[in-house]
mmCIF file of C-alpha atoms in Angstrom:
data_model
loop_
_atom_site.group_PDB
_atom_site.id
_atom_site.type_symbol
_atom_site.label_atom_id
_atom_site.label_comp_id
_atom_site.label_asym_id
_atom_site.label_seq_id
_atom_site.Cartn_x
_atom_site.Cartn_y
_atom_site.Cartn_z
ATOM 1 C CA MET I 1 0.000 0.000 0.000
ATOM 2 C CA ASN I 2 2.996 2.308 0.121
ATOM 3 C CA GLU I 3 2.765 2.830 -3.639
ATOM 4 C CA LEU I 4 -0.895 3.749 -3.280
ATOM 5 C CA ARG I 5 -0.088 6.242 -0.523
ATOM 6 C CA MET I 6 2.591 7.833 -2.720
ATOM 7 C CA LEU I 7 0.125 8.059 -5.605
ATOM 8 C CA LEU I 8 -2.500 9.679 -3.391
ATOM 9 C CA GLU I 9 0.037 12.167 -2.057
ATOM 10 C CA ALA I 10 1.014 13.088 -5.632
ATOM 11 C CA ILE I 11 -2.626 13.593 -6.628
ATOM 12 C CA GLU I 12 -3.533 15.533 -3.482
ATOM 13 C CA GLY I 13 -0.455 17.753 -3.800
ATOM 14 C CA ASP I 14 -0.824 18.584 -7.487
ATOM 15 C CA ALA I 15 -3.169 21.596 -7.606
ATOM 16 C CA ALA I 16 -2.483 22.039 -11.332
ATOM 17 C CA LEU I 17 -4.178 18.700 -11.958
ATOM 18 C CA ALA I 18 -7.448 20.672 -11.930
ATOM 19 C CA ALA I 19 -6.519 22.464 -15.174
ATOM 20 C CA ALA I 20 -8.606 21.449 -18.191
ATOM 21 C CA GLU I 21 -5.514 20.563 -20.214
ATOM 22 C CA ARG I 22 -4.484 18.001 -17.588
ATOM 23 C CA PHE I 23 -7.372 15.735 -18.604
ATOM 24 C CA ARG I 24 -5.086 12.962 -19.791
ATOM 25 C CA GLU I 25 -3.231 12.890 -16.481
ATOM 26 C CA ARG I 26 -6.527 12.759 -14.578
ATOM 27 C CA ILE I 27 -7.686 9.774 -16.636
ATOM 28 C CA GLU I 28 -4.357 8.029 -16.077
ATOM 29 C CA ALA I 29 -4.582 8.720 -12.327
ATOM 30 C CA LEU I 30 -8.110 7.293 -12.202
ATOM 31 C CA ASP I 31 -6.947 4.187 -14.046
ATOM 32 C CA ARG I 32 -4.114 3.700 -11.578
ATOM 33 C CA LEU I 33 -6.427 4.176 -8.593
ATOM 34 C CA ASP I 34 -8.896 1.725 -10.094
ATOM 35 C CA ALA I 35 -6.139 -0.897 -10.321
ATOM 36 C CA TYR I 36 -5.624 -0.661 -6.543
ATOM 37 C CA LEU I 37 -9.325 -1.050 -5.735
ATOM 38 C CA PRO I 38 -9.309 -4.888 -5.432
ATOM 39 C CA LEU I 39 -6.165 -4.754 -3.302
ATOM 40 C CA ILE I 40 -7.101 -2.155 -0.720
ATOM 41 C CA ASP I 41 -7.672 -3.322 2.831
ATOM 42 C CA ARG I 42 -11.173 -2.178 3.761
ATOM 43 C CA ALA I 43 -10.060 -2.146 7.393
ATOM 44 C CA ASP I 44 -7.796 0.784 6.546
ATOM 45 C CA THR I 45 -10.668 3.262 6.530
ATOM 46 C CA GLU I 46 -8.409 6.322 6.286
ATOM 47 C CA LEU I 47 -6.717 5.068 3.124
ATOM 48 C CA ALA I 48 -10.036 3.951 1.615
ATOM 49 C CA ARG I 49 -11.528 7.394 2.317
ATOM 50 C CA ARG I 50 -8.590 9.187 0.722
ATOM 51 C CA MET I 51 -8.857 6.964 -2.322
ATOM 52 C CA GLN I 52 -12.599 7.571 -2.600
ATOM 53 C CA ASP I 53 -12.134 11.337 -2.210
ATOM 54 C CA ALA I 54 -9.392 11.438 -4.857
ATOM 55 C CA CYS I 55 -11.538 9.544 -7.366
ATOM 56 C CA ALA I 56 -14.549 11.759 -6.667
ATOM 57 C CA GLN I 57 -12.476 14.916 -7.119
ATOM 58 C CA LEU I 58 -10.964 13.756 -10.411
ATOM 59 C CA GLU I 59 -14.322 12.604 -11.752
ATOM 60 C CA ALA I 60 -15.939 15.924 -10.762
ATOM 61 C CA LEU I 61 -13.241 17.860 -12.628
ATOM 62 C CA ASN I 62 -13.806 15.735 -15.731
ATOM 63 C CA ALA I 63 -17.588 16.071 -15.484
ATOM 64 C CA ALA I 64 -17.219 19.857 -15.340
ATOM 65 C CA LEU I 65 -15.029 19.758 -18.451
ATOM 66 C CA TYR I 66 -17.569 17.639 -20.338
ATOM 67 C CA ARG I 67 -20.327 20.054 -19.317
ATOM 68 C CA ARG I 68 -18.404 23.119 -20.539
ATOM 69 C CA ILE I 69 -17.630 21.518 -23.892
ATOM 70 C CA ARG I 70 -21.263 20.430 -24.351
ATOM 71 C CA GLU I 71 -22.420 23.965 -23.553
ATOM 72 C CA ASP I 72 -19.995 25.381 -26.127
ATOM 73 C CA ILE I 73 -21.244 22.922 -28.749
ATOM 74 C CA ARG I 74 -24.889 23.760 -28.080
ATOM 75 C CA ALA I 75 -24.087 27.492 -28.219
ATOM 76 C CA ASP I 76 -22.202 26.963 -31.502
ATOM 77 C CA HIS I 77 -19.009 28.226 -29.928
ATOM 78 C CA ASP I 78 -15.649 26.452 -30.178
ATOM 79 C CA GLY I 79 -16.582 23.078 -28.685
ATOM 80 C CA GLY I 80 -15.057 21.291 -31.668
ATOM 81 C CA ARG I 81 -11.782 23.148 -31.355
ATOM 82 C CA VAL I 82 -11.709 22.418 -27.643
ATOM 83 C CA LEU I 83 -12.085 18.715 -28.409
ATOM 84 C CA GLU I 84 -9.310 18.843 -31.003
ATOM 85 C CA ARG I 85 -7.056 20.671 -28.538
ATOM 86 C CA PHE I 86 -6.902 17.491 -26.448
ATOM 87 C CA THR I 87 -5.420 15.455 -29.288
ATOM 88 C CA ASP I 88 -1.977 16.006 -27.831
ATOM 89 C CA VAL I 89 -0.615 13.115 -29.879
ATOM 90 C CA ASP I 90 -0.047 13.482 -33.595
ATOM 91 C CA VAL I 91 -3.338 11.984 -34.738
ATOM 92 C CA LEU I 92 -2.226 12.211 -38.356
ATOM 93 C CA GLN I 93 0.179 9.381 -37.518
ATOM 94 C CA ALA I 94 -2.238 7.471 -35.289
ATOM 95 C CA TYR I 95 -1.879 3.688 -35.249
ATOM 96 C CA GLY I 96 -3.389 0.822 -33.284
ATOM 97 C CA GLN I 97 -6.889 -0.402 -32.479
ATOM 98 C CA ASP I 98 -6.811 0.182 -28.727
ATOM 99 C CA TYR I 99 -8.696 2.941 -26.915
ATOM 100 C CA ASP I 100 -7.200 5.764 -24.852
ATOM 101 C CA HIS I 101 -8.010 8.949 -22.911
ATOM 102 C CA LEU I 102 -9.534 10.586 -25.994
ATOM 103 C CA ASP I 103 -12.255 7.940 -25.987
ATOM 104 C CA GLU I 104 -13.042 8.844 -22.379
ATOM 105 C CA LEU I 105 -13.263 12.504 -23.376
ATOM 106 C CA VAL I 106 -15.516 11.777 -26.351
ATOM 107 C CA ALA I 107 -17.764 9.510 -24.258
ATOM 108 C CA GLY I 108 -18.119 12.238 -21.645
ATOM 109 C CA VAL I 109 -18.980 14.875 -24.243
ATOM 110 C CA LEU I 110 -21.310 12.830 -26.466
ATOM 111 C CA GLN I 111 -23.088 11.134 -23.525
ATOM 112 C CA LEU I 112 -24.625 8.534 -25.805
ATOM 113 C CA PRO I 113 -27.574 6.793 -24.160
ATOM 114 C CA GLU I 114 -27.530 3.035 -23.791
ATOM 115 C CA PRO I 115 -29.616 1.285 -26.452
ATOM 116 C CA THR I 116 -32.880 0.174 -24.875
ATOM 117 C CA LEU I 117 -34.621 -1.413 -27.849
ATOM 118 C CA PRO I 118 -33.988 -5.031 -28.878
ATOM 119 C CA THR I 119 -31.096 -5.373 -31.297
ATOM 120 C CA ARG I 120 -31.210 -7.252 -34.577
ATOM 121 C CA GLU I 121 -29.407 -10.538 -35.019
ATOM 122 C CA LEU I 122 -26.272 -10.067 -37.120
ATOM 123 C CA GLY I 123 -26.398 -11.489 -40.626
ATOM 124 C CA ALA I 124 -23.675 -13.818 -41.893
ATOM 125 C CA GLU I 125 -21.685 -10.994 -43.519
ATOM 126 C CA MET I 126 -22.324 -8.381 -40.836
ATOM 127 C CA VAL I 127 -19.549 -7.471 -38.383
ATOM 128 C CA PHE I 128 -20.004 -6.990 -34.633
ATOM 129 C CA TYR I 129 -20.139 -3.270 -33.829
ATOM 130 C CA GLN I 130 -17.385 -1.449 -32.029
ATOM 131 C CA PRO I 131 -16.666 2.286 -32.235
ATOM 132 C CA THR I 132 -13.681 3.701 -34.073
ATOM 133 C CA PRO I 133 -11.022 4.820 -31.553
ATOM 134 C CA ALA I 134 -11.399 8.583 -31.171
ATOM 135 C CA ARG I 135 -7.871 9.444 -32.305
ATOM 136 C CA HIS I 136 -8.579 7.756 -35.638
ATOM 137 C CA VAL I 137 -11.801 9.740 -36.051
ATOM 138 C CA PHE I 138 -9.829 12.948 -35.579
ATOM 139 C CA ALA I 139 -7.228 11.641 -38.050
ATOM 140 C CA MET I 140 -9.934 10.909 -40.614
ATOM 141 C CA ILE I 141 -11.453 14.374 -40.193
ATOM 142 C CA ALA I 142 -8.063 16.022 -40.728
ATOM 143 C CA ARG I 143 -6.681 13.846 -43.518
ATOM 144 C CA SER I 144 -9.856 13.632 -45.597
ATOM 145 C CA GLY I 145 -9.989 17.423 -45.822
ATOM 146 C CA LEU I 146 -13.596 17.692 -44.654
ATOM 147 C CA GLU I 147 -14.978 21.163 -45.247
ATOM 148 C CA GLU I 148 -18.305 22.957 -45.282
ATOM 149 C CA GLY I 149 -19.308 21.858 -48.779
ATOM 150 C CA ASP I 150 -18.749 18.170 -48.038
ATOM 151 C CA ALA I 151 -21.183 15.528 -46.839
ATOM 152 C CA LEU I 152 -19.735 12.677 -44.803
ATOM 153 C CA VAL I 153 -21.597 9.362 -44.991
ATOM 154 C CA ASP I 154 -20.660 6.741 -42.390
ATOM 155 C CA LEU I 155 -21.726 3.338 -43.707
ATOM 156 C CA GLY I 156 -22.489 1.212 -40.665
ATOM 157 C CA ALA I 157 -22.435 4.122 -38.232
ATOM 158 C CA GLY I 158 -23.269 2.182 -35.069
ATOM 159 C CA LEU I 159 -23.942 4.628 -32.245
ATOM 160 C CA GLY I 160 -22.775 7.499 -34.411
ATOM 161 C CA HIS I 161 -19.385 8.525 -32.994
ATOM 162 C CA VAL I 162 -17.932 9.426 -36.394
ATOM 163 C CA PRO I 163 -20.814 11.574 -37.736
ATOM 164 C CA LEU I 164 -21.272 13.261 -34.356
ATOM 165 C CA LEU I 165 -17.594 14.229 -34.061
ATOM 166 C CA ALA I 166 -17.463 15.344 -37.701
ATOM 167 C CA ALA I 167 -20.543 17.512 -37.151
ATOM 168 C CA ILE I 168 -19.012 19.003 -33.992
ATOM 169 C CA CYS I 169 -15.540 19.684 -35.402
ATOM 170 C CA THR I 170 -16.474 20.864 -38.924
ATOM 171 C CA ARG I 171 -19.307 22.511 -40.827
ATOM 172 C CA THR I 172 -19.704 19.319 -42.827
ATOM 173 C CA ARG I 173 -23.073 17.648 -43.116
ATOM 174 C CA ALA I 174 -22.640 14.229 -41.481
ATOM 175 C CA VAL I 175 -24.965 11.296 -42.093
ATOM 176 C CA GLY I 176 -24.864 7.930 -40.366
ATOM 177 C CA ILE I 177 -26.335 4.930 -42.182
ATOM 178 C CA GLU I 178 -27.102 2.135 -39.735
ATOM 179 C CA LEU I 179 -29.256 -0.992 -39.942
ATOM 180 C CA GLU I 180 -29.829 -1.365 -36.187
ATOM 181 C CA PRO I 181 -32.823 0.811 -35.104
ATOM 182 C CA ALA I 182 -31.676 0.964 -31.463
ATOM 183 C CA TYR I 183 -28.347 2.506 -32.482
ATOM 184 C CA VAL I 184 -30.038 5.018 -34.780
ATOM 185 C CA ALA I 185 -32.338 6.095 -31.954
ATOM 186 C CA CYS I 186 -29.406 6.636 -29.566
ATOM 187 C CA ALA I 187 -27.337 8.575 -32.101
ATOM 188 C CA THR I 188 -30.306 10.753 -33.052
ATOM 189 C CA GLN I 189 -30.978 11.511 -29.397
ATOM 190 C CA ALA I 190 -27.336 12.497 -28.825
ATOM 191 C CA ALA I 191 -27.328 14.787 -31.880
ATOM 192 C CA SER I 192 -30.514 16.478 -30.694
ATOM 193 C CA ALA I 193 -29.159 16.976 -27.162
ATOM 194 C CA LEU I 194 -26.090 18.721 -28.607
ATOM 195 C CA GLY I 195 -28.095 20.811 -31.083
ATOM 196 C CA LEU I 196 -26.262 19.361 -34.086
ATOM 197 C CA ALA I 197 -28.397 20.399 -37.051
ATOM 198 C CA ASN I 198 -25.713 19.095 -39.437
ATOM 199 C CA ALA I 199 -25.877 15.493 -38.160
ATOM 200 C CA ALA I 200 -28.533 12.972 -39.191
ATOM 201 C CA PHE I 201 -28.978 9.221 -38.819
ATOM 202 C CA LEU I 202 -30.924 6.934 -41.122
ATOM 203 C CA GLN I 203 -32.038 3.392 -40.386
ATOM 204 C CA GLN I 204 -31.104 1.694 -43.664
ATOM 205 C CA ASP I 205 -29.196 -1.134 -45.236
ATOM 206 C CA ALA I 206 -26.045 0.431 -46.725
ATOM 207 C CA ARG I 207 -26.867 -1.211 -50.046
ATOM 208 C CA ASP I 208 -30.095 0.790 -50.230
ATOM 209 C CA ALA I 209 -28.668 4.150 -49.140
ATOM 210 C CA ASP I 210 -28.596 7.205 -51.388
ATOM 211 C CA PHE I 211 -24.884 7.546 -52.129
ATOM 212 C CA ALA I 212 -25.507 10.667 -54.191
ATOM 213 C CA ILE I 213 -25.684 12.705 -50.986
ATOM 214 C CA GLY I 214 -22.072 11.979 -50.009
ATOM 215 C CA THR I 215 -18.664 13.322 -50.961
ATOM 216 C CA VAL I 216 -16.732 11.437 -48.255
ATOM 217 C CA PHE I 217 -17.598 7.876 -47.221
ATOM 218 C CA TYR I 218 -16.325 6.117 -44.093
ATOM 219 C CA LEU I 219 -16.198 2.370 -43.393
ATOM 220 C CA TYR I 220 -14.915 0.711 -40.246
ATOM 221 C CA THR I 221 -15.447 -2.772 -41.668
ATOM 222 C CA PRO I 222 -19.208 -2.874 -40.981
ATOM 223 C CA PHE I 223 -19.696 -5.813 -43.348
ATOM 224 C CA ARG I 224 -17.727 -8.093 -45.632
ATOM 225 C CA GLY I 225 -18.156 -10.504 -48.536
ATOM 226 C CA THR I 226 -20.889 -9.834 -51.066
ATOM 227 C CA ILE I 227 -22.286 -6.885 -49.091
ATOM 228 C CA LEU I 228 -18.941 -5.086 -49.182
ATOM 229 C CA ARG I 229 -18.602 -5.977 -52.867
ATOM 230 C CA GLU I 230 -21.982 -4.458 -53.685
ATOM 231 C CA VAL I 231 -21.226 -1.298 -51.710
ATOM 232 C CA LEU I 232 -17.839 -0.887 -53.438
ATOM 233 C CA ASP I 233 -19.471 -1.310 -56.836
ATOM 234 C CA ARG I 234 -21.959 1.412 -55.982
ATOM 235 C CA LEU I 235 -19.160 3.682 -54.764
ATOM 236 C CA ARG I 236 -17.293 3.073 -58.001
ATOM 237 C CA HIS I 237 -20.352 4.170 -59.950
ATOM 238 C CA GLU I 238 -20.459 7.393 -57.923
ATOM 239 C CA ALA I 239 -16.732 7.969 -58.446
ATOM 240 C CA MET I 240 -17.106 7.743 -62.206
ATOM 241 C CA CYS I 241 -19.470 10.728 -62.079
ATOM 242 C CA ARG I 242 -17.696 12.947 -59.541
ATOM 243 C CA ASP I 243 -14.818 13.145 -57.106
ATOM 244 C CA ILE I 244 -15.391 11.316 -53.836
ATOM 245 C CA ARG I 245 -13.141 10.158 -51.015
ATOM 246 C CA ILE I 246 -13.403 6.808 -49.242
ATOM 247 C CA CYS I 247 -11.929 6.480 -45.759
ATOM 248 C CA THR I 248 -11.413 3.074 -44.181
ATOM 249 C CA PHE I 249 -10.236 1.546 -40.933
ATOM 250 C CA GLY I 250 -9.827 -2.085 -39.968
ATOM 251 C CA PRO I 251 -9.930 -5.339 -41.980
ATOM 252 C CA CYS I 252 -11.830 -3.843 -44.924
ATOM 253 C CA THR I 253 -8.823 -1.680 -45.819
ATOM 254 C CA PRO I 254 -6.858 -4.363 -47.763
ATOM 255 C CA VAL I 255 -10.009 -5.240 -49.709
ATOM 256 C CA VAL I 256 -10.626 -1.622 -50.665
ATOM 257 C CA ALA I 257 -6.942 -1.190 -51.518
ATOM 258 C CA GLN I 258 -7.305 -3.849 -54.234
ATOM 259 C CA GLU I 259 -9.751 -1.678 -56.168
ATOM 260 C CA ASP I 260 -7.927 -0.508 -59.313
ATOM 261 C CA TRP I 261 -9.985 2.686 -59.484
ATOM 262 C CA LEU I 262 -8.724 3.917 -56.116
ATOM 263 C CA VAL I 263 -5.406 5.229 -54.854
ATOM 264 C CA ALA I 264 -4.500 5.438 -51.151
ATOM 265 C CA ASP I 265 -2.899 8.434 -49.450
ATOM 266 C CA VAL I 266 -0.623 6.152 -47.364
ATOM 267 C CA ALA I 267 0.482 2.525 -47.457
ATOM 268 C CA PRO I 268 -2.742 0.661 -46.579
ATOM 269 C CA GLN I 269 -2.758 -0.829 -43.081
ATOM 270 C CA THR I 270 -5.619 -2.174 -40.992
ATOM 271 C CA ASP I 271 -4.671 -0.264 -37.819
ATOM 272 C CA ARG I 272 -4.762 3.258 -39.210
ATOM 273 C CA VAL I 273 -7.158 5.346 -41.262
ATOM 274 C CA VAL I 274 -6.524 5.269 -44.997
ATOM 275 C CA VAL I 275 -8.022 7.848 -47.359
ATOM 276 C CA PHE I 276 -8.689 6.656 -50.908
ATOM 277 C CA ARG I 277 -9.324 8.887 -53.885
ATOM 278 C CA ARG I 278 -10.335 8.081 -57.427
ATOM 279 C CA GLN I 279 -7.464 6.907 -59.594
ATOM 280 C CA ILE I 280 -7.101 9.253 -62.545
ATOM 281 C CA ALA I 281 -6.704 7.225 -65.738
ATOM 282 C CA GLN I 282 -3.485 7.874 -67.615
ATOM 283 C CA SER I 283 -3.847 8.764 -71.292
#
């Protein structure tokens, strides 16, 4: 318990830990305290109280930060820039499929409700939902060059993290296409609570969606096999008529990279965002 006492002394003695920009350190401190929870001797009431007080203080500071950012977003102030300010790593070079402090920040700001409706059974070519790690969403927003005239379409949007963050951080219209009604309901509720008029969610099969509305399409491997093939064929048809960008993350990236009508902005890898643009035919 000496290590725990030293940790508590460091937390209690660091007044600057209350600063908004120290969010990452607060999350790391909470994680470390949480690791000691199963080990603490409940008979040591003084140590247990100090640990409880430290956690409550850190969580209160984070809750206040989430509240301020949400208020800025609703007031159409700089909530998006505040979020981006916490990407203290170079998200343009983000790798890996693990989650980090940015996901805690995004969860606290978006406050997505838990799905309450029954969920559909996954089809044979559907992929179990998990959200894109937040740093990769920020990387996609930056590297795809999203701007006010664009429309981002997230194919298999899940609970809507990508469209919601794109709508917060840019003036882009962001649309989430999702088959699961419970996820669509949660994402729509979150967008409404934040006053995001530029975010919308549609309960649709991606194969039936109106691709004409999009200029940038995002896929975090929501499906595979013949479904992915059909979606790529439809995207190719759109690309023959106009310039579009296709952003991928996860196992679908190597499949998309094999399309001879697309060129990637970086060497395609499954653990980073790749932005594909239409391959210009050489005369």
